[in-house]
Short mmCIF file of N, CA and C in Angstrom, two decimals:
data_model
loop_
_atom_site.label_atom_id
_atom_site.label_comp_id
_atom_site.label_asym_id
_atom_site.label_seq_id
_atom_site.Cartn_x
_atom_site.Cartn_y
_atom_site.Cartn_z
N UNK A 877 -12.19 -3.23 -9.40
CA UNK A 877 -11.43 -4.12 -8.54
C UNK A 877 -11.89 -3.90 -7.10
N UNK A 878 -12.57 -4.85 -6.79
CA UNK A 878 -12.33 -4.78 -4.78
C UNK A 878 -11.38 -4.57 -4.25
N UNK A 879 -11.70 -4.22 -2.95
CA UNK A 879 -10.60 -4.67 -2.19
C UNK A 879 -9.74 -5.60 -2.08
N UNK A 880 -8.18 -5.32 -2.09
CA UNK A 880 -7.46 -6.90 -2.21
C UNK A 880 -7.42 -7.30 -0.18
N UNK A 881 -8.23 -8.56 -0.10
CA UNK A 881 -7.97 -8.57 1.43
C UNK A 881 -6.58 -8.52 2.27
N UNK A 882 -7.01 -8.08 3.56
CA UNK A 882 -5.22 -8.41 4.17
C UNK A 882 -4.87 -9.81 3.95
N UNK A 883 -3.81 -9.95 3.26
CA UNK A 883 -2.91 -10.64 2.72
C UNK A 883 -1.53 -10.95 3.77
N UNK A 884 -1.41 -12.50 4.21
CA UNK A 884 -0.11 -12.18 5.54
C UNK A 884 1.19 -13.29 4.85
N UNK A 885 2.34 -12.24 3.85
CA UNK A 885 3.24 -13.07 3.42
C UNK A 885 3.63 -14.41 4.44
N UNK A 886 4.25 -13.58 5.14
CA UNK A 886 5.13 -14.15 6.75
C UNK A 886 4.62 -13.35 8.03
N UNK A 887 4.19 -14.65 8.55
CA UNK A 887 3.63 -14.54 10.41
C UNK A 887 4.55 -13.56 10.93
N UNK A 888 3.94 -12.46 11.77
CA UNK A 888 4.99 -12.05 12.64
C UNK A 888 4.71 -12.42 14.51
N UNK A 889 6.47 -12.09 14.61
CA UNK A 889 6.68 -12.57 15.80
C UNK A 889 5.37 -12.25 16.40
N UNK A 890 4.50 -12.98 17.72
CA UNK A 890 3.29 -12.13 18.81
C UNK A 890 4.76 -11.08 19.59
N UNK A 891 3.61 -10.11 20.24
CA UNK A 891 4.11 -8.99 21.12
C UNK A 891 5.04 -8.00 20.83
N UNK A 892 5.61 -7.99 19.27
CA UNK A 892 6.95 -7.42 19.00
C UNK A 892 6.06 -6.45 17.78
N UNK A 893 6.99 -5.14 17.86
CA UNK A 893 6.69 -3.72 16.81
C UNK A 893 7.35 -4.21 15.38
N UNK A 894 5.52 -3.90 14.61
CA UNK A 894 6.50 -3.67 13.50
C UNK A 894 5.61 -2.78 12.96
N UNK A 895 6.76 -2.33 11.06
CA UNK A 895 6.58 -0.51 10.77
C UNK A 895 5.28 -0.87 9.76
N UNK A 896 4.58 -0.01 10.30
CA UNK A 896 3.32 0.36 9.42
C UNK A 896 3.54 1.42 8.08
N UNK A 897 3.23 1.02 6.81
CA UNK A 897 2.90 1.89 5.65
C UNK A 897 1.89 2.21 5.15
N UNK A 898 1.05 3.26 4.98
CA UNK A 898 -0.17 3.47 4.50
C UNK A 898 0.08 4.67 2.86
N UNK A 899 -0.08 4.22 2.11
CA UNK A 899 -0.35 5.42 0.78
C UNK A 899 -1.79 5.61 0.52
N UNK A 900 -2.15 6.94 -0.24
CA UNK A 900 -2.91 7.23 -0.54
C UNK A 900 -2.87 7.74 -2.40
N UNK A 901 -3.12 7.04 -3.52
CA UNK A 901 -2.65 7.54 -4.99
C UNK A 901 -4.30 8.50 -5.34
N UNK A 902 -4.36 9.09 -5.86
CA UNK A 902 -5.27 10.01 -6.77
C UNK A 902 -4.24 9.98 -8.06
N UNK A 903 -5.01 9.36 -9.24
CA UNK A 903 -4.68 9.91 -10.54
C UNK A 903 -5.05 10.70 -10.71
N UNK A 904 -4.36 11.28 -12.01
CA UNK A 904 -4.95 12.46 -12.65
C UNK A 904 -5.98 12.47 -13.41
N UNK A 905 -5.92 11.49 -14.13
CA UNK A 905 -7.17 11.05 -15.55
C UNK A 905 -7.34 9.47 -14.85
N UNK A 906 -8.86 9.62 -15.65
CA UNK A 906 -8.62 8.11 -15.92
C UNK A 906 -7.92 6.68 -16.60
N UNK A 907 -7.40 7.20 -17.13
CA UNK A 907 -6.36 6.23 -17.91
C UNK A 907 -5.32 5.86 -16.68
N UNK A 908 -4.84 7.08 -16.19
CA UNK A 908 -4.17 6.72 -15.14
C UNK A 908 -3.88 5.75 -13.88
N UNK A 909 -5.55 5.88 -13.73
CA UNK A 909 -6.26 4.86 -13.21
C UNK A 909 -6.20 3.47 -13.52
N UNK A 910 -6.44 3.32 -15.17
CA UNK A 910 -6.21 2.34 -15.49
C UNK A 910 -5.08 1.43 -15.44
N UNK A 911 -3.90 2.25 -15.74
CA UNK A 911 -2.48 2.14 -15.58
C UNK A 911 -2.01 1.07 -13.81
N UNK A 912 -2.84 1.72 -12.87
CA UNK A 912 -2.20 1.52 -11.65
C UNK A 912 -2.91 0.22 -11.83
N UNK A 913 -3.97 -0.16 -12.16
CA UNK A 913 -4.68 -1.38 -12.01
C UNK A 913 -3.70 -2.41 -13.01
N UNK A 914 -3.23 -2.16 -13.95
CA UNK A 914 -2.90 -2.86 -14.40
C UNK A 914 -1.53 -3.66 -14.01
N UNK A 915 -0.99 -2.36 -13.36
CA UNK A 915 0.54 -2.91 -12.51
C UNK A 915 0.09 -4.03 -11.56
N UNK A 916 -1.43 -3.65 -10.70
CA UNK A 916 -1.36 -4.06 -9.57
C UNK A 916 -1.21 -5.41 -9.24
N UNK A 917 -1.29 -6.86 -10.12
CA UNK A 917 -0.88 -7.70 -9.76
C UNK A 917 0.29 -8.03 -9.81
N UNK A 918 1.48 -7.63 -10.77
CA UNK A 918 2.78 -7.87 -10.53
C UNK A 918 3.18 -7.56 -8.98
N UNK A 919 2.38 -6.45 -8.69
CA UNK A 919 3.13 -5.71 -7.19
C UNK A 919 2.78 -6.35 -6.09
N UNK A 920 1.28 -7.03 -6.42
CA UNK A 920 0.64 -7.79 -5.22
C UNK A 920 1.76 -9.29 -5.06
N UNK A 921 1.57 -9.91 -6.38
CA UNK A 921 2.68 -11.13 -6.42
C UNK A 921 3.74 -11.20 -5.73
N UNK A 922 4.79 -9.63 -5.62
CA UNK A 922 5.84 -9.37 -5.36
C UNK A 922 5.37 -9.21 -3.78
N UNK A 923 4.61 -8.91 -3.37
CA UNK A 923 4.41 -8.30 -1.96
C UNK A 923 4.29 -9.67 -1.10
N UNK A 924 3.85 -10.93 -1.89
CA UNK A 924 3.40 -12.41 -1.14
C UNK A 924 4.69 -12.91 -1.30
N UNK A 925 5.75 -12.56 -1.60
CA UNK A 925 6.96 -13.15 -1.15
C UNK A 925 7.98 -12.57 -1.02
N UNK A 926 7.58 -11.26 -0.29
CA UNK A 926 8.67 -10.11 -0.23
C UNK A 926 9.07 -10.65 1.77
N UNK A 927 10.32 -10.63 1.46
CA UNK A 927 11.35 -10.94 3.04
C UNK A 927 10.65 -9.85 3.80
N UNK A 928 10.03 -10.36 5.08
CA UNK A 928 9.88 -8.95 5.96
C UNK A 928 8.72 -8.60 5.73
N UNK A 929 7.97 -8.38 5.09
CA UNK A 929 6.21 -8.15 4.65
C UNK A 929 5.50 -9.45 5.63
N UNK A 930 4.61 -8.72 6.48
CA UNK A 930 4.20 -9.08 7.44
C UNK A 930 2.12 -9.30 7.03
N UNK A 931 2.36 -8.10 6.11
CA UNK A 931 0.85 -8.27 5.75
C UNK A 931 0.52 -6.95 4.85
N UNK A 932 -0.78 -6.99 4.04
CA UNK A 932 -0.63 -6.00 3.24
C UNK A 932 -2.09 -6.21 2.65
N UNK A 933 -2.68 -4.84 2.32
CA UNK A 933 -4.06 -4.57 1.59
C UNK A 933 -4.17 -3.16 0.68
N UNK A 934 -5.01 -3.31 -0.36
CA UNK A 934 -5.22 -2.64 -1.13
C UNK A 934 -7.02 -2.22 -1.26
N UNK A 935 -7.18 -0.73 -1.38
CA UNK A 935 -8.34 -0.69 -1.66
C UNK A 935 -8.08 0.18 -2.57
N UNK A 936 -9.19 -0.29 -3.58
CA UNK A 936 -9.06 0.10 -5.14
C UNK A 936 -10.34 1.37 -5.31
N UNK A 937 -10.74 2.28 -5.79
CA UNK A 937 -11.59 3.65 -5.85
C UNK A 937 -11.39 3.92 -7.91
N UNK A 938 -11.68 2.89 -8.50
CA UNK A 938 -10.79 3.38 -9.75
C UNK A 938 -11.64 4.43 -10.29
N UNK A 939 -13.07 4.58 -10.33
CA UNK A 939 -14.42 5.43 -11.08
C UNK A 939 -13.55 7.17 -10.18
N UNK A 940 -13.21 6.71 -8.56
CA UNK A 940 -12.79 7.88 -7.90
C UNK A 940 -10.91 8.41 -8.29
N UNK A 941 -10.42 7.42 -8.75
CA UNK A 941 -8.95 7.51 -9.72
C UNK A 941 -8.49 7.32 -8.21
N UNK A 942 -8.64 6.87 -7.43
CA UNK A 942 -7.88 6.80 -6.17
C UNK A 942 -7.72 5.27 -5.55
N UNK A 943 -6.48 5.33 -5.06
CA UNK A 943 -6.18 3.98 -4.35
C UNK A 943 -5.67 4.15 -3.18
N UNK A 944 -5.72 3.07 -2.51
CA UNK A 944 -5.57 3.07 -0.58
C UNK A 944 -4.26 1.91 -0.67
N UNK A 945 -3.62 1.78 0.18
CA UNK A 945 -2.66 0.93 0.89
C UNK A 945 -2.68 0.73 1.96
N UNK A 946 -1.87 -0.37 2.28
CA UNK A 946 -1.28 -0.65 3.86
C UNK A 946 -0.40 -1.66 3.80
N UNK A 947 0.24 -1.68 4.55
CA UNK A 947 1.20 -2.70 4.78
C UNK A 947 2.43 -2.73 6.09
N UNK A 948 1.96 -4.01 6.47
CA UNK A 948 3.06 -3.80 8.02
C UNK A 948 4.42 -4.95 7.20
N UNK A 949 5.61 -4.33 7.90
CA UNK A 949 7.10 -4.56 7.86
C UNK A 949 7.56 -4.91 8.90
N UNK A 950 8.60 -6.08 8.98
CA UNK A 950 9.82 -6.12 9.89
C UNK A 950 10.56 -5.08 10.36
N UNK A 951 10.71 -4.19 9.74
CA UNK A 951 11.45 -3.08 9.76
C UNK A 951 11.37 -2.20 8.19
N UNK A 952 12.10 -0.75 8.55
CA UNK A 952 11.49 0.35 7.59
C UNK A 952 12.48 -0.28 6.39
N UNK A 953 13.75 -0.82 6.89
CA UNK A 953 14.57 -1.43 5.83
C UNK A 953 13.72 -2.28 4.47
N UNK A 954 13.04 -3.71 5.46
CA UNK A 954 12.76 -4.38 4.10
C UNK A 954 11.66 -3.58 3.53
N UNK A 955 10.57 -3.14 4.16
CA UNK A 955 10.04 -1.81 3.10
C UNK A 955 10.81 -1.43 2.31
N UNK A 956 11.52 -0.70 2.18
CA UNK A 956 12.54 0.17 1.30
C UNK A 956 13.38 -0.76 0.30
N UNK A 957 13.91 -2.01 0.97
CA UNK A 957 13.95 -3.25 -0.48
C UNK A 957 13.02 -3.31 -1.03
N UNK A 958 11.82 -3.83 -1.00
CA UNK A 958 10.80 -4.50 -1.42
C UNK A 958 10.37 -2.77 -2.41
N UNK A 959 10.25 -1.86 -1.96
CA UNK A 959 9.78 -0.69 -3.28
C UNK A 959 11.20 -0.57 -3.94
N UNK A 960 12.12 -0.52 -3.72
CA UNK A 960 13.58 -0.32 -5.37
C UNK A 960 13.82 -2.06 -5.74
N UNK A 961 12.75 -2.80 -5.47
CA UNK A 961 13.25 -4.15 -6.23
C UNK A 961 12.15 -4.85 -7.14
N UNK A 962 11.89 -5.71 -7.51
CA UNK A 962 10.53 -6.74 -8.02
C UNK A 962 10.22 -5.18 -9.11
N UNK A 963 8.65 -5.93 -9.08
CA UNK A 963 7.95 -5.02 -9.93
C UNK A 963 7.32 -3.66 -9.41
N UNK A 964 7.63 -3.50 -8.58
CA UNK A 964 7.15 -2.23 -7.67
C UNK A 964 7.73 -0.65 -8.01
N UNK A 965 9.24 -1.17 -8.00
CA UNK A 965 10.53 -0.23 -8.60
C UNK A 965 9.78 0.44 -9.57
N UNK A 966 9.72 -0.42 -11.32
CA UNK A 966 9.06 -0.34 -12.20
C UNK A 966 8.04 0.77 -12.25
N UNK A 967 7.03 -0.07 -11.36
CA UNK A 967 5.83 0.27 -11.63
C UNK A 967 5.43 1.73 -11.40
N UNK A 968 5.98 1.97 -9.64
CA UNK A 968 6.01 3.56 -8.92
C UNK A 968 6.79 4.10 -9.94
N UNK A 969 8.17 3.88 -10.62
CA UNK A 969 8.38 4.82 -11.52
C UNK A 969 7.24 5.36 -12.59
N UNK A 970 7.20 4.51 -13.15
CA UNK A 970 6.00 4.40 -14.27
C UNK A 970 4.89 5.47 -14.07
N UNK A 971 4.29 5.26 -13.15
CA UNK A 971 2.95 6.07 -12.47
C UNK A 971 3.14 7.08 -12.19
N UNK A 972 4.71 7.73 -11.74
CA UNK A 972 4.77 9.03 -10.73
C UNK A 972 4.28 10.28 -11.35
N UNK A 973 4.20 9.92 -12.54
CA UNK A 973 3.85 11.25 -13.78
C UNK A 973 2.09 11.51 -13.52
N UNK A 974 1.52 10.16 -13.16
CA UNK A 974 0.05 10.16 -13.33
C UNK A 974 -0.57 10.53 -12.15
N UNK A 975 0.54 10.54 -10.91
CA UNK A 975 -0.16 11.07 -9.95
C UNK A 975 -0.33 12.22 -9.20
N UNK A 976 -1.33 12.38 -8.66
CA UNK A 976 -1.74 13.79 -7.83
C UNK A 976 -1.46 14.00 -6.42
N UNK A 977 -1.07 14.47 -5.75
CA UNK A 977 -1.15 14.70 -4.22
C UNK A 977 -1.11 13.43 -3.98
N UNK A 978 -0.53 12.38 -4.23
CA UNK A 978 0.38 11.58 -2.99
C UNK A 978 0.68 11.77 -1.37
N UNK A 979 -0.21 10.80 -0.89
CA UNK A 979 0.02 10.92 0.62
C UNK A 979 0.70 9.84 1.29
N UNK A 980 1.31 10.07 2.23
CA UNK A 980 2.32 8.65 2.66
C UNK A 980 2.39 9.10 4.44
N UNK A 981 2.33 7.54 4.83
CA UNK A 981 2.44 7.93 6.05
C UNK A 981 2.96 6.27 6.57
N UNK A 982 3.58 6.77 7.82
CA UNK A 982 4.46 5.15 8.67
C UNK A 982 4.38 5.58 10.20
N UNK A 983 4.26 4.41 10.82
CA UNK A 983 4.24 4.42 12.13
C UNK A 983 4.51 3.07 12.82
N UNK A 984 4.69 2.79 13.95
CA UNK A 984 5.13 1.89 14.62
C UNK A 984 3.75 1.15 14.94
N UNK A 985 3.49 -0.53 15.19
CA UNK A 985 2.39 -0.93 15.76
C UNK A 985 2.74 -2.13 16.47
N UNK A 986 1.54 -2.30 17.60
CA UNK A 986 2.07 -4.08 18.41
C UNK A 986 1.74 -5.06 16.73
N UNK A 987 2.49 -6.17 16.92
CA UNK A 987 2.02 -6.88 15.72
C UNK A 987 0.53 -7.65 16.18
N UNK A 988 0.36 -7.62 17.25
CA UNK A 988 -0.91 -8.32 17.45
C UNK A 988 -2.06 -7.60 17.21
N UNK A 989 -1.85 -6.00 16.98
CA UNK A 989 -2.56 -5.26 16.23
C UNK A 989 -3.12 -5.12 14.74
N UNK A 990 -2.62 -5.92 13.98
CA UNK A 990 -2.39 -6.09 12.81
C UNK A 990 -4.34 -7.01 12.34
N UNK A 991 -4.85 -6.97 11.50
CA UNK A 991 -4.42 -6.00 10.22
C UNK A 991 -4.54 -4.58 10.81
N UNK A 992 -4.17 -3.82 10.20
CA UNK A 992 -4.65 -1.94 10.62
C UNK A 992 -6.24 -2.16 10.10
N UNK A 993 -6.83 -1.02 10.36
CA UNK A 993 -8.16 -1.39 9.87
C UNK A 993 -8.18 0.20 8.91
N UNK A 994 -8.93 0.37 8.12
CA UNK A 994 -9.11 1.17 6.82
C UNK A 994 -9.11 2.76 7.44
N UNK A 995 -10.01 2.84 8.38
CA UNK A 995 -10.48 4.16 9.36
C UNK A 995 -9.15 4.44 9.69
N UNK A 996 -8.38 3.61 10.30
CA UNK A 996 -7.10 4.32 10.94
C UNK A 996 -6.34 4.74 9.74
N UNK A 997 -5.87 3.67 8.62
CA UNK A 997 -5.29 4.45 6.98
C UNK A 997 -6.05 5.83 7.41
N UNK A 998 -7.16 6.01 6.98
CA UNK A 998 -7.45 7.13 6.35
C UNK A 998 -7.42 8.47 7.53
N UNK A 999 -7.34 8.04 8.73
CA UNK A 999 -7.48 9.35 9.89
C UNK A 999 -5.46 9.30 9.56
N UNK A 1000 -4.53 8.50 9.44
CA UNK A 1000 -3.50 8.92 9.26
C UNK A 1000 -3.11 9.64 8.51
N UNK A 1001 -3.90 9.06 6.93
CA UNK A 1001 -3.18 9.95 5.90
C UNK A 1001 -4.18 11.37 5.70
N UNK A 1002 -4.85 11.78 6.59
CA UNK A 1002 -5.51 13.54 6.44
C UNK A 1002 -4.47 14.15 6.15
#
């Protein structure tokens, strides 16, 4: 799987902060791997019409069992709907067994900053 490009549910306001999410998954096995790929379009679906999702990308590493995120929010709130609702809930349950060192990280950004670019994900989540 490629990269899923930045993806922008709903425009955000110009000049106004919103919350940045970046994950980092390592499976354990490959199957595991397989597993996350297979969720991943229910979650992408859910993410293009999630309230408050401002924009969102995925980079996929499956041969490396690892996957990248991002995603900017209205606020840390509808984040936090949008993972205990849709297929996401599900899915992160599902996986939590398969994964390794989980990295997570959030921060504030101008929205005119947006998309994040991959380098900054990855100098965040060290």
């Amino acid at each position: 799987m490629p990269t899923l490009p930045w993806t922008v549910p709903n425009r955000p306001p110009q000049a106004t902060e919103v919350h940045v999410f970046a994950s980092r998954f390592e499976t354990r096995t490959l199957w595991g791997a397989l597993k996350f790929l297979a969720r991943t379009p229910g979650v992408w679906r859910q993410v293009g019409g999630a309230p408050g999702a401002y924009g969102a990308s995925l980079k996929a590493e499956p041969f490396r069992r690892t996957f990248w995120t991002v995603s900017a929010w209205e606020s840390p709130e509808a984040l936090k709907t949008f993972a205990h609702s849709g297929s996401h809930a599900p899915a992160s349950r599902g996986l939590s067994a398969q994964m390794r060192d989980p990295r997570f990280a959030s921060w504030p950004t101008p929205s005119d900053e947006l998309p994040v670019s991959w380098a900054e994900v990855r100098e965040r989540l060290r």
